[in-house]
PDB file of C-alpha atoms in Angstrom:
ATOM      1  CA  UNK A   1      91.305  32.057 332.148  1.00 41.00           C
ATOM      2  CA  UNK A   2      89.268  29.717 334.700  1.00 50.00           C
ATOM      3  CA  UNK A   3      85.692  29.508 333.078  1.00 63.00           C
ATOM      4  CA  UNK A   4      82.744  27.528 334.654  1.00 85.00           C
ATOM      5  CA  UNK A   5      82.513  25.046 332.026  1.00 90.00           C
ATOM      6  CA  UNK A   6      79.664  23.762 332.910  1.00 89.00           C
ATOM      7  CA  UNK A   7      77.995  26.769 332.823  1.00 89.00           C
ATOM      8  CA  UNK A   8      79.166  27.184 329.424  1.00 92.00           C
ATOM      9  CA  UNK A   9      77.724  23.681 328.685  1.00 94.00           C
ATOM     10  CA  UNK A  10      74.458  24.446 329.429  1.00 92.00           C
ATOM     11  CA  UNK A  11      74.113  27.677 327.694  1.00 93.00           C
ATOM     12  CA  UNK A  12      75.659  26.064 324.535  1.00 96.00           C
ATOM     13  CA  UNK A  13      72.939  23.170 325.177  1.00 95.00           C
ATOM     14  CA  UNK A  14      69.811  25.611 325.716  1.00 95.00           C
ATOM     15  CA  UNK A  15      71.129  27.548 322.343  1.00 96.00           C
ATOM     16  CA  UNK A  16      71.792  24.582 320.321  1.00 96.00           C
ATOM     17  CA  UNK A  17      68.019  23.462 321.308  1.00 96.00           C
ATOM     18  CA  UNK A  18      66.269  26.872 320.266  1.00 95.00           C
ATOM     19  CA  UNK A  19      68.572  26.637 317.189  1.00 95.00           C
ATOM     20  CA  UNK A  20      67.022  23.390 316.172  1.00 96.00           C
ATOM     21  CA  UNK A  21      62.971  24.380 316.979  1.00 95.00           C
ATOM     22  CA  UNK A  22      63.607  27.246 315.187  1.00 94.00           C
ATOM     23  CA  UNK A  23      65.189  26.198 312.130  1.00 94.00           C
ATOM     24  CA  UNK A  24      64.147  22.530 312.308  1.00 93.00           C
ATOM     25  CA  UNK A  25      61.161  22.263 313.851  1.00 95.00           C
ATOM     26  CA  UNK A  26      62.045  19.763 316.730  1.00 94.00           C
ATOM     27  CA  UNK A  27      64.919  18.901 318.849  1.00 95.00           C
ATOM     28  CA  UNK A  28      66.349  15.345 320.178  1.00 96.00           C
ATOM     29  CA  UNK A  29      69.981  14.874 321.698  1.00 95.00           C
ATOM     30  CA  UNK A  30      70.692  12.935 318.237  1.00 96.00           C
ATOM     31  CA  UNK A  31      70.248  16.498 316.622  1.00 95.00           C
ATOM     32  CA  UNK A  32      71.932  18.146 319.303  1.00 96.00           C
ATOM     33  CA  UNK A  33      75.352  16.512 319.040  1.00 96.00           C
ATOM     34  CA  UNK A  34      75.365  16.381 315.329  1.00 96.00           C
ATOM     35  CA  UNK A  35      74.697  20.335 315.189  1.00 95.00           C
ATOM     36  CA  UNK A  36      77.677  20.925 317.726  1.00 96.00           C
ATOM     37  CA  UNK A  37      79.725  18.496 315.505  1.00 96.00           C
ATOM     38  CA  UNK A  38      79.293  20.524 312.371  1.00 95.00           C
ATOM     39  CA  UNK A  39      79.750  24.000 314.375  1.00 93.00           C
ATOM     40  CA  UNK A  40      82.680  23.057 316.159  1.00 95.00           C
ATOM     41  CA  UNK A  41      84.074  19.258 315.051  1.00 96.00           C
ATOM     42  CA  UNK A  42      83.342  18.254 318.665  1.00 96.00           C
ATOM     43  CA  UNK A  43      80.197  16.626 319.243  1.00 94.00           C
ATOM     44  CA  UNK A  44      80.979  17.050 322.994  1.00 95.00           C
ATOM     45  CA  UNK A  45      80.899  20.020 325.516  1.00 96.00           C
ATOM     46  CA  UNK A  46      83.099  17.848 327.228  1.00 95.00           C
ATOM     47  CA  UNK A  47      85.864  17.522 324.695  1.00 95.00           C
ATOM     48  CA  UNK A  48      86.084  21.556 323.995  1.00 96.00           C
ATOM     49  CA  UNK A  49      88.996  23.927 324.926  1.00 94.00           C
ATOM     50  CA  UNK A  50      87.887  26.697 327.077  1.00 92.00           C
ATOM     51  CA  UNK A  51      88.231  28.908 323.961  1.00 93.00           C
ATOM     52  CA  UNK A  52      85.875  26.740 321.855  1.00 95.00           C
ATOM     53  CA  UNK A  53      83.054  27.024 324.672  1.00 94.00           C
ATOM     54  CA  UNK A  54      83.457  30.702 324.270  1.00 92.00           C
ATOM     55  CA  UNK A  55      83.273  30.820 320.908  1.00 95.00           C
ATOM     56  CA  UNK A  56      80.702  28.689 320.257  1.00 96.00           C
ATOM     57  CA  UNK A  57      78.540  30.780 323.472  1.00 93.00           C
ATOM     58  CA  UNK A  58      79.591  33.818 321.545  1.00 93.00           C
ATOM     59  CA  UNK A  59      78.644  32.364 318.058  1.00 95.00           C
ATOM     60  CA  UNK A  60      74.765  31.627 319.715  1.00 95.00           C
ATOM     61  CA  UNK A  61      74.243  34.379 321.621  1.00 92.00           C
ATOM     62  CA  UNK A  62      75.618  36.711 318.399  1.00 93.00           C
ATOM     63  CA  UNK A  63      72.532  34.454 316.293  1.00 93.00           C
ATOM     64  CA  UNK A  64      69.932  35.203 318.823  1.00 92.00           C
ATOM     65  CA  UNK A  65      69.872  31.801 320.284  1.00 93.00           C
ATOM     66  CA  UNK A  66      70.592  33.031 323.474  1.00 91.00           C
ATOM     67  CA  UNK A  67      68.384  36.021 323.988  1.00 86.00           C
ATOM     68  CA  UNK A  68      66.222  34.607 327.034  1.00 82.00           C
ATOM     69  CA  UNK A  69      69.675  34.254 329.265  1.00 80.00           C
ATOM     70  CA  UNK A  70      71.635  37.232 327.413  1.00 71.00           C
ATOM     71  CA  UNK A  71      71.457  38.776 330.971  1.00 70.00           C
ATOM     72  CA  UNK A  72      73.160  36.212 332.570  1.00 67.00           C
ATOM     73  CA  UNK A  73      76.198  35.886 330.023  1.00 65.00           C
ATOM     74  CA  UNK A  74      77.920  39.602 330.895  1.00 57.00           C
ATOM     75  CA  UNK A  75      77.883  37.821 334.697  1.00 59.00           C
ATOM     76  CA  UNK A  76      79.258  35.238 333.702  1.00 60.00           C
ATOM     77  CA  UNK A  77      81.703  36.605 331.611  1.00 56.00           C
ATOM     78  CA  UNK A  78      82.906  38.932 334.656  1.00 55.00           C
ATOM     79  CA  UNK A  79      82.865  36.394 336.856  1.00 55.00           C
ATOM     80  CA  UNK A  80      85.215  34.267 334.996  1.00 52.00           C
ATOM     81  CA  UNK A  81      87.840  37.253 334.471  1.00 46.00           C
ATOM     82  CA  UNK A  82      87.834  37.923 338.521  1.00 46.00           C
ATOM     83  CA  UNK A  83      89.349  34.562 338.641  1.00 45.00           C
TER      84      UNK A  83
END
C-alpha cells in the first residue's frame, strides 16, 4: 500500500508533541525522538516501514493524541487505499 509518508510523519510528530505537554509538561525535539525510540525502536520517521507509521498513527490517535486532526486521518486513510 502507497502511503504519504510524510503525511504520516507529521501526524506522528504533532501526536508525539501533545503526548509530551500532556504527560510531561514540555516538549523539545530531544524528547521527541527519544519518545518515538521507546514506542517504536526507531527514533526516526524516516527509518519506519510503512506499517510502523501506521501503527504508531493508530497507537496516537487510539490515546487521544490525535483528536484535533482525527478528521483528517479517515481521508487519509482512503486516500492511501485508492492508490
Amino acid at each position: 500500500m502507497d502511503i504519504h509518508r510524510h503525511t504520516y510523519y507529521g501526524l506522528i510528530h504533532h501526536g508525539i508533541k501533545s503526548l509530551l505537554v500532556d504527560r510531561v509538561g514540555h516538549f523539545t525535539e530531544l524528547d521527541y525522538h527519544e519518545y518515538l525510540s521507546l514506542m517504536t525502536g526507531k527514533s526516526s520517521c524516516f527509518s519506519m516501514s510503512n506499517e510502523e507509521l501506521q501503527v504508531t498513527v493508530d497507537n496516537l490517535k487510539s490515546e487521544g493524541y490525535l483528536e484535533d486532526l482525527k478528521r483528517l486521518i479517515p481521508k487519509l486513510e482512503e486516500s492511501s487505499l485508492e492508490r
